[in-house]
Amino acid sequence: MVTGASTAELTVILVDARNGVVEQTRRHAAIAALLRVPHVVLAVNKMDLVGYREPVFAAIAEEFTAYASELGVPEITAIPISALAGDNVVDASAHMDWYGGPTVLEHLETVPVSHDLATCHARLPVQYVIRPQTADHPDYRGYAGQIAAGTFRVGESVTVLPSGRTSRIAGIDLLGEPVDVAWTPQSVTLLLEDDIDVSRGDLLVPSADAPATTQDVEATVCHVADTPLTVGARVLLKHTTRTVKAIVKEIPSRLTLDDLSQHQAPGSWWPTTSAGSGSAPPSRWRSTPTRTPAAPGPSC
């Protein structure tokens, strides 16, 4: 679920009406909150096996909403369904006239999932350096990538991170045609006025809005490896298009998903598995040897 939720705008968490909120439900809610999924749907399934009773649904929805709200989930929509009978999946259920909300399909088709990142801090991770070195383009040097956020304009001063070198945008190519302005999520090629060293993994940002760089990263993460994570462990840290080596400097706490309790200084961190009590502690890494510029989150 971690991989899928990392790019999701909405997640559907399925609950058996007979069992209610269980450990796996809490774990899935915590992962959705950790990865900042903006919309969560609680689909209370098998309502036919509990006689389509409203109090059963209401109790499950109340318990889950309270738990997910503590985790910081911004929007929760609870829908009672019976997948076997098709109740509230596509069409409204005749057995649950007490429910006046949308069906699952109706909600999926109408929930707003777009974010206006064009007004956020402009960021372009370089994916590829284009140097055709042909007779038609002997000196062409472009920096290609998908704009992660914000807007870039010809003539704008930009900084290359982590080196800190600056230049101005001489041109922007979009689908093989020159344009004056480009914005997220377009894939473009930027041409700079100066011949400076830029390679895959670098980050192009406006000079007036450059993020701070750091070697220490503190994050709350899900550990899904087969072995426990310990202080001093060597890991790979991926930031946009760059992957660097890092060392776990500290694991100050571990979050138990059952009751949201923090366990201070656990020493090691066991994997999150279906058989264990999943945990997601804040961890600190030191990356080497380059400095990593901070990237904007989904909320700018």
mmCIF file of C-alpha atoms in Angstrom:
data_model
loop_
_atom_site.group_PDB
_atom_site.id
_atom_site.type_symbol
_atom_site.label_atom_id
_atom_site.label_comp_id
_atom_site.label_asym_id
_atom_site.label_seq_id
_atom_site.Cartn_x
_atom_site.Cartn_y
_atom_site.Cartn_z
ATOM 1 C CA MET A 1 0.000 0.000 0.000
ATOM 2 C CA VAL A 2 2.897 2.378 0.704
ATOM 3 C CA THR A 3 3.984 2.390 -2.935
ATOM 4 C CA GLY A 4 0.480 2.897 -4.278
ATOM 5 C CA ALA A 5 -0.489 5.580 -1.773
ATOM 6 C CA SER A 6 2.660 7.614 -2.433
ATOM 7 C CA THR A 7 1.114 9.088 -5.599
ATOM 8 C CA ALA A 8 -2.596 8.672 -4.795
ATOM 9 C CA GLU A 9 -5.120 11.490 -4.514
ATOM 10 C CA LEU A 10 -7.718 9.219 -2.880
ATOM 11 C CA THR A 11 -7.637 5.915 -1.068
ATOM 12 C CA VAL A 12 -10.491 3.507 -0.337
ATOM 13 C CA ILE A 13 -10.203 1.614 2.946
ATOM 14 C CA LEU A 14 -12.455 -1.436 3.075
ATOM 15 C CA VAL A 15 -13.937 -2.570 6.407
ATOM 16 C CA ASP A 16 -15.973 -5.680 7.128
ATOM 17 C CA ALA A 17 -19.165 -4.532 8.856
ATOM 18 C CA ARG A 18 -19.088 -7.647 11.049
ATOM 19 C CA ASN A 19 -15.598 -6.935 12.414
ATOM 20 C CA GLY A 20 -15.446 -3.128 12.413
ATOM 21 C CA VAL A 21 -12.176 -1.238 12.708
ATOM 22 C CA VAL A 22 -9.287 -3.690 13.105
ATOM 23 C CA GLU A 23 -5.495 -3.381 13.250
ATOM 24 C CA GLN A 24 -5.113 -3.457 9.477
ATOM 25 C CA THR A 25 -7.672 -0.657 9.161
ATOM 26 C CA ARG A 26 -5.654 1.517 11.535
ATOM 27 C CA ARG A 27 -2.434 0.741 9.712
ATOM 28 C CA HIS A 28 -3.902 1.684 6.341
ATOM 29 C CA ALA A 29 -5.289 4.920 7.780
ATOM 30 C CA ALA A 30 -1.882 5.779 9.264
ATOM 31 C CA ILE A 31 -0.129 5.152 5.950
ATOM 32 C CA ALA A 32 -2.653 7.326 4.111
ATOM 33 C CA ALA A 33 -2.092 10.116 6.636
ATOM 34 C CA LEU A 34 1.685 9.735 6.536
ATOM 35 C CA LEU A 35 1.746 10.026 2.741
ATOM 36 C CA ARG A 36 -0.704 12.947 2.839
ATOM 37 C CA VAL A 37 -3.456 11.360 0.764
ATOM 38 C CA PRO A 38 -6.022 14.191 0.746
ATOM 39 C CA HIS A 39 -9.178 12.074 0.458
ATOM 40 C CA VAL A 40 -10.003 8.847 2.307
ATOM 41 C CA VAL A 41 -13.126 6.767 1.677
ATOM 42 C CA LEU A 42 -14.222 4.315 4.369
ATOM 43 C CA ALA A 43 -16.236 1.643 2.561
ATOM 44 C CA VAL A 44 -18.108 -0.389 5.197
ATOM 45 C CA ASN A 45 -18.739 -3.607 3.271
ATOM 46 C CA LYS A 46 -20.996 -6.630 3.867
ATOM 47 C CA MET A 47 -23.814 -4.530 5.261
ATOM 48 C CA ASP A 48 -26.174 -7.289 4.072
ATOM 49 C CA LEU A 49 -24.676 -9.622 6.691
ATOM 50 C CA VAL A 50 -25.584 -7.234 9.533
ATOM 51 C CA GLY A 51 -29.113 -6.617 8.309
ATOM 52 C CA TYR A 52 -28.313 -3.218 6.748
ATOM 53 C CA ARG A 53 -28.555 -1.690 10.234
ATOM 54 C CA GLU A 54 -27.664 1.965 10.531
ATOM 55 C CA PRO A 55 -26.287 1.749 14.140
ATOM 56 C CA VAL A 56 -23.643 -0.765 13.002
ATOM 57 C CA PHE A 57 -22.452 1.547 10.226
ATOM 58 C CA ALA A 58 -22.630 4.642 12.442
ATOM 59 C CA ALA A 59 -20.475 3.066 15.171
ATOM 60 C CA ILE A 60 -17.779 1.995 12.688
ATOM 61 C CA ALA A 61 -17.780 5.351 10.909
ATOM 62 C CA GLU A 62 -17.526 7.248 14.204
ATOM 63 C CA GLU A 63 -14.634 5.122 15.486
ATOM 64 C CA PHE A 64 -12.677 5.357 12.244
ATOM 65 C CA THR A 65 -13.284 9.086 11.807
ATOM 66 C CA ALA A 66 -12.033 9.808 15.320
ATOM 67 C CA TYR A 67 -8.880 7.747 14.744
ATOM 68 C CA ALA A 68 -8.134 9.144 11.268
ATOM 69 C CA SER A 69 -8.744 12.710 12.411
ATOM 70 C CA GLU A 70 -6.121 12.267 15.122
ATOM 71 C CA LEU A 71 -3.693 11.205 12.425
ATOM 72 C CA GLY A 72 -4.436 14.363 10.446
ATOM 73 C CA VAL A 73 -6.461 12.923 7.558
ATOM 74 C CA PRO A 74 -8.114 16.040 6.071
ATOM 75 C CA GLU A 75 -11.238 14.478 4.532
ATOM 76 C CA ILE A 76 -13.046 11.250 5.406
ATOM 77 C CA THR A 77 -16.142 9.954 3.610
ATOM 78 C CA ALA A 78 -17.873 6.878 5.040
ATOM 79 C CA ILE A 79 -20.124 4.862 2.710
ATOM 80 C CA PRO A 80 -22.117 1.722 3.690
ATOM 81 C CA ILE A 81 -22.003 -0.854 0.899
ATOM 82 C CA SER A 82 -22.639 -4.455 -0.019
ATOM 83 C CA ALA A 83 -20.309 -5.422 -2.842
ATOM 84 C CA LEU A 84 -22.100 -8.748 -3.303
ATOM 85 C CA ALA A 85 -25.523 -7.156 -3.761
ATOM 86 C CA GLY A 86 -24.229 -3.945 -5.347
ATOM 87 C CA ASP A 87 -25.717 -1.693 -2.669
ATOM 88 C CA ASN A 88 -24.296 1.870 -2.864
ATOM 89 C CA VAL A 89 -21.516 0.766 -5.202
ATOM 90 C CA VAL A 90 -22.901 2.171 -8.453
ATOM 91 C CA ASP A 91 -26.567 2.793 -7.633
ATOM 92 C CA ALA A 92 -28.165 3.875 -4.383
ATOM 93 C CA SER A 93 -29.328 1.035 -2.148
ATOM 94 C CA ALA A 94 -33.015 0.334 -1.603
ATOM 95 C CA HIS A 95 -32.090 -1.463 1.615
ATOM 96 C CA MET A 96 -30.406 1.543 3.239
ATOM 97 C CA ASP A 97 -32.815 4.430 2.740
ATOM 98 C CA TRP A 98 -31.401 5.945 5.950
ATOM 99 C CA TYR A 99 -28.182 6.766 4.061
ATOM 100 C CA GLY A 100 -28.361 9.961 2.012
ATOM 101 C CA GLY A 101 -24.761 10.281 0.823
ATOM 102 C CA PRO A 102 -23.151 9.414 -2.511
ATOM 103 C CA THR A 103 -22.455 5.939 -3.830
ATOM 104 C CA VAL A 104 -18.830 4.839 -4.209
ATOM 105 C CA LEU A 105 -18.773 5.476 -7.962
ATOM 106 C CA GLU A 106 -20.540 8.818 -7.606
ATOM 107 C CA HIS A 107 -18.018 9.963 -5.018
ATOM 108 C CA LEU A 108 -15.032 8.800 -7.075
ATOM 109 C CA GLU A 109 -16.311 10.676 -10.122
ATOM 110 C CA THR A 110 -17.025 13.946 -8.312
ATOM 111 C CA VAL A 111 -14.343 14.303 -5.631
ATOM 112 C CA PRO A 112 -11.907 17.144 -6.474
ATOM 113 C CA VAL A 113 -8.440 15.675 -6.978
ATOM 114 C CA SER A 114 -6.584 18.451 -8.776
ATOM 115 C CA HIS A 115 -4.172 20.819 -7.045
ATOM 116 C CA ASP A 116 -3.091 24.145 -8.471
ATOM 117 C CA LEU A 117 0.650 23.673 -8.063
ATOM 118 C CA ALA A 118 1.388 26.331 -10.694
ATOM 119 C CA THR A 119 1.384 28.971 -7.940
ATOM 120 C CA CYS A 120 3.726 26.978 -5.680
ATOM 121 C CA HIS A 121 7.503 27.343 -5.391
ATOM 122 C CA ALA A 122 8.901 26.559 -8.843
ATOM 123 C CA ARG A 123 11.004 23.382 -8.926
ATOM 124 C CA LEU A 124 12.438 21.440 -11.883
ATOM 125 C CA PRO A 125 14.413 18.258 -11.119
ATOM 126 C CA VAL A 126 16.768 17.587 -14.035
ATOM 127 C CA GLN A 127 16.133 14.162 -15.551
ATOM 128 C CA TYR A 128 18.337 14.374 -18.627
ATOM 129 C CA VAL A 129 20.896 16.680 -20.240
ATOM 130 C CA ILE A 130 20.262 17.005 -23.987
ATOM 131 C CA ARG A 131 23.350 17.619 -26.140
ATOM 132 C CA PRO A 132 22.647 16.454 -29.723
ATOM 133 C CA GLN A 133 25.947 17.895 -31.087
ATOM 134 C CA THR A 134 24.644 17.802 -34.661
ATOM 135 C CA ALA A 135 25.262 20.145 -37.569
ATOM 136 C CA ASP A 136 21.910 21.809 -36.932
ATOM 137 C CA HIS A 137 22.449 22.050 -33.169
ATOM 138 C CA PRO A 138 26.201 22.150 -32.534
ATOM 139 C CA ASP A 139 25.991 24.077 -29.242
ATOM 140 C CA TYR A 140 22.566 23.015 -28.007
ATOM 141 C CA ARG A 141 22.546 22.163 -24.291
ATOM 142 C CA GLY A 142 19.168 21.671 -22.676
ATOM 143 C CA TYR A 143 18.082 20.426 -19.279
ATOM 144 C CA ALA A 144 15.001 18.241 -19.515
ATOM 145 C CA GLY A 145 12.564 17.244 -16.801
ATOM 146 C CA GLN A 146 9.025 17.506 -15.523
ATOM 147 C CA ILE A 147 8.193 20.669 -13.616
ATOM 148 C CA ALA A 148 7.307 19.426 -10.124
ATOM 149 C CA ALA A 149 5.702 22.698 -9.048
ATOM 150 C CA GLY A 150 5.428 26.338 -10.009
ATOM 151 C CA THR A 151 6.067 28.276 -13.210
ATOM 152 C CA PHE A 152 9.229 29.111 -15.168
ATOM 153 C CA ARG A 153 9.626 32.042 -17.589
ATOM 154 C CA VAL A 154 12.206 32.987 -20.189
ATOM 155 C CA GLY A 155 14.589 35.603 -18.765
ATOM 156 C CA GLU A 156 14.098 34.458 -15.183
ATOM 157 C CA SER A 157 17.147 34.053 -12.966
ATOM 158 C CA VAL A 158 17.555 30.457 -11.758
ATOM 159 C CA THR A 159 19.863 28.670 -9.343
ATOM 160 C CA VAL A 160 21.210 25.158 -9.775
ATOM 161 C CA LEU A 161 21.165 23.104 -6.588
ATOM 162 C CA PRO A 162 23.102 21.778 -4.804
ATOM 163 C CA SER A 163 26.011 23.634 -6.501
ATOM 164 C CA GLY A 164 24.453 27.084 -6.049
ATOM 165 C CA ARG A 165 25.492 28.333 -9.516
ATOM 166 C CA THR A 166 23.165 30.868 -11.132
ATOM 167 C CA SER A 167 22.130 31.754 -14.665
ATOM 168 C CA ARG A 168 19.114 32.972 -16.637
ATOM 169 C CA ILE A 169 16.634 31.014 -18.711
ATOM 170 C CA ALA A 170 17.503 31.665 -22.357
ATOM 171 C CA GLY A 171 14.704 29.500 -23.744
ATOM 172 C CA ILE A 172 12.068 26.886 -22.960
ATOM 173 C CA ASP A 173 11.246 24.034 -25.342
ATOM 174 C CA LEU A 174 7.892 22.297 -24.973
ATOM 175 C CA LEU A 175 7.124 19.390 -27.307
ATOM 176 C CA GLY A 176 9.818 20.618 -29.660
ATOM 177 C CA GLU A 177 8.455 24.175 -29.826
ATOM 178 C CA PRO A 178 9.803 27.269 -28.047
ATOM 179 C CA VAL A 179 7.520 28.851 -25.421
ATOM 180 C CA ASP A 180 7.894 31.812 -23.091
ATOM 181 C CA VAL A 181 6.239 30.250 -20.026
ATOM 182 C CA ALA A 182 5.932 26.688 -18.709
ATOM 183 C CA TRP A 183 4.233 25.346 -15.593
ATOM 184 C CA THR A 184 3.634 22.133 -13.685
ATOM 185 C CA PRO A 185 3.134 19.310 -14.645
ATOM 186 C CA GLN A 186 4.571 19.990 -18.104
ATOM 187 C CA SER A 187 7.712 18.191 -19.253
ATOM 188 C CA VAL A 188 10.060 20.761 -20.753
ATOM 189 C CA THR A 189 13.639 21.506 -21.674
ATOM 190 C CA LEU A 190 15.258 24.622 -20.223
ATOM 191 C CA LEU A 191 18.139 26.384 -21.970
ATOM 192 C CA LEU A 192 20.392 28.625 -19.883
ATOM 193 C CA GLU A 193 22.390 31.680 -20.932
ATOM 194 C CA ASP A 194 25.592 30.411 -19.296
ATOM 195 C CA ASP A 195 27.445 27.161 -19.902
ATOM 196 C CA ILE A 196 27.494 25.831 -16.348
ATOM 197 C CA ASP A 197 27.773 22.331 -14.961
ATOM 198 C CA VAL A 198 24.291 20.821 -14.622
ATOM 199 C CA SER A 199 23.606 17.072 -14.511
ATOM 200 C CA ARG A 200 20.848 14.581 -13.721
ATOM 201 C CA GLY A 201 19.719 14.910 -10.123
ATOM 202 C CA ASP A 202 20.281 18.671 -9.914
ATOM 203 C CA LEU A 203 17.374 20.954 -9.091
ATOM 204 C CA LEU A 204 16.587 24.160 -11.000
ATOM 205 C CA VAL A 205 14.804 26.792 -8.906
ATOM 206 C CA PRO A 206 14.164 30.553 -9.150
ATOM 207 C CA SER A 207 17.064 32.433 -7.582
ATOM 208 C CA ALA A 208 14.632 34.583 -5.608
ATOM 209 C CA ASP A 209 12.872 31.535 -4.180
ATOM 210 C CA ALA A 210 15.618 28.966 -3.603
ATOM 211 C CA PRO A 211 15.095 26.415 -0.793
ATOM 212 C CA ALA A 212 17.602 25.844 1.970
ATOM 213 C CA THR A 213 20.064 22.970 1.526
ATOM 214 C CA THR A 214 20.920 20.486 4.230
ATOM 215 C CA GLN A 215 22.777 17.262 4.910
ATOM 216 C CA ASP A 216 20.454 16.182 7.714
ATOM 217 C CA VAL A 217 16.951 15.007 6.895
ATOM 218 C CA GLU A 218 14.323 14.312 9.546
ATOM 219 C CA ALA A 219 11.293 12.361 8.373
ATOM 220 C CA THR A 220 8.459 10.138 9.495
ATOM 221 C CA VAL A 221 8.638 7.022 7.347
ATOM 222 C CA CYS A 222 7.254 3.500 6.928
ATOM 223 C CA HIS A 223 9.848 0.758 7.268
ATOM 224 C CA VAL A 224 8.936 -2.201 5.050
ATOM 225 C CA ALA A 225 12.233 -4.114 4.838
ATOM 226 C CA ASP A 226 12.657 -7.660 6.141
ATOM 227 C CA THR A 227 15.231 -6.617 8.754
ATOM 228 C CA PRO A 228 14.940 -4.017 11.526
ATOM 229 C CA LEU A 229 16.262 -0.515 10.989
ATOM 230 C CA THR A 230 18.982 0.449 13.457
ATOM 231 C CA VAL A 231 21.085 3.515 14.195
ATOM 232 C CA GLY A 232 24.145 3.474 11.947
ATOM 233 C CA ALA A 233 22.419 1.544 9.162
ATOM 234 C CA ARG A 234 23.366 2.566 5.626
ATOM 235 C CA VAL A 235 20.412 3.333 3.354
ATOM 236 C CA LEU A 236 19.702 4.926 -0.012
ATOM 237 C CA LEU A 237 17.826 8.230 0.013
ATOM 238 C CA LYS A 238 15.980 9.232 -3.172
ATOM 239 C CA HIS A 239 15.254 12.911 -3.674
ATOM 240 C CA THR A 240 13.522 13.762 -6.977
ATOM 241 C CA THR A 241 15.889 12.348 -9.642
ATOM 242 C CA ARG A 242 18.914 11.961 -7.371
ATOM 243 C CA THR A 243 19.743 8.961 -5.181
ATOM 244 C CA VAL A 244 22.393 9.407 -2.479
ATOM 245 C CA LYS A 245 23.834 7.246 0.260
ATOM 246 C CA ALA A 246 22.751 8.050 3.803
ATOM 247 C CA ILE A 247 23.357 6.835 7.346
ATOM 248 C CA VAL A 248 20.644 6.527 9.989
ATOM 249 C CA LYS A 249 21.808 8.977 12.629
ATOM 250 C CA GLU A 250 19.006 8.644 15.169
ATOM 251 C CA ILE A 251 15.640 6.945 15.724
ATOM 252 C CA PRO A 252 14.173 9.144 18.464
ATOM 253 C CA SER A 253 10.751 7.510 18.623
ATOM 254 C CA ARG A 254 8.420 4.902 17.213
ATOM 255 C CA LEU A 255 4.708 5.345 16.578
ATOM 256 C CA THR A 256 2.462 2.403 17.460
ATOM 257 C CA LEU A 257 -0.496 2.434 15.116
ATOM 258 C CA ASP A 258 -2.914 0.725 17.493
ATOM 259 C CA ASP A 259 -3.126 3.561 20.009
ATOM 260 C CA LEU A 260 -0.923 6.274 18.425
ATOM 261 C CA SER A 261 1.480 6.083 21.359
ATOM 262 C CA GLN A 262 5.082 7.244 20.956
ATOM 263 C CA HIS A 263 7.880 4.969 22.159
ATOM 264 C CA GLN A 264 10.916 7.112 22.850
ATOM 265 C CA ALA A 265 14.436 5.942 21.900
ATOM 266 C CA PRO A 266 13.458 2.471 20.663
ATOM 267 C CA GLY A 267 17.003 1.727 19.462
ATOM 268 C CA SER A 268 15.806 -0.236 16.454
ATOM 269 C CA TRP A 269 12.771 -0.260 14.243
ATOM 270 C CA TRP A 270 11.093 -3.476 13.151
ATOM 271 C CA PRO A 271 9.396 -3.781 9.774
ATOM 272 C CA THR A 272 5.747 -2.892 9.279
ATOM 273 C CA THR A 273 4.098 -6.217 8.421
ATOM 274 C CA SER A 274 0.624 -7.687 8.534
ATOM 275 C CA ALA A 275 1.660 -9.759 11.551
ATOM 276 C CA GLY A 276 3.277 -7.005 13.576
ATOM 277 C CA SER A 277 2.219 -3.793 15.207
ATOM 278 C CA GLY A 278 3.193 -1.454 12.383
ATOM 279 C CA SER A 279 5.238 1.561 13.325
ATOM 280 C CA ALA A 280 6.327 4.787 11.712
ATOM 281 C CA PRO A 281 8.831 6.794 13.767
ATOM 282 C CA PRO A 282 10.582 10.021 12.920
ATOM 283 C CA SER A 283 14.104 9.138 11.797
ATOM 284 C CA ARG A 284 17.150 11.243 11.025
ATOM 285 C CA TRP A 285 19.587 10.505 8.231
ATOM 286 C CA ARG A 286 22.849 12.093 7.233
ATOM 287 C CA SER A 287 23.317 11.959 3.493
ATOM 288 C CA THR A 288 26.718 11.881 1.851
ATOM 289 C CA PRO A 289 28.538 13.351 0.069
ATOM 290 C CA THR A 290 26.322 16.040 -1.505
ATOM 291 C CA ARG A 291 23.876 18.444 0.033
ATOM 292 C CA THR A 292 20.240 17.820 -0.741
ATOM 293 C CA PRO A 293 17.898 20.774 -1.391
ATOM 294 C CA ALA A 294 14.551 20.600 0.325
ATOM 295 C CA ALA A 295 11.613 19.899 -1.985
ATOM 296 C CA PRO A 296 8.110 21.341 -1.665
ATOM 297 C CA GLY A 297 5.374 19.147 -0.223
ATOM 298 C CA PRO A 298 2.008 18.649 -1.898
ATOM 299 C CA SER A 299 0.641 21.680 -0.062
ATOM 300 C CA CYS A 300 3.468 23.948 -1.288
#
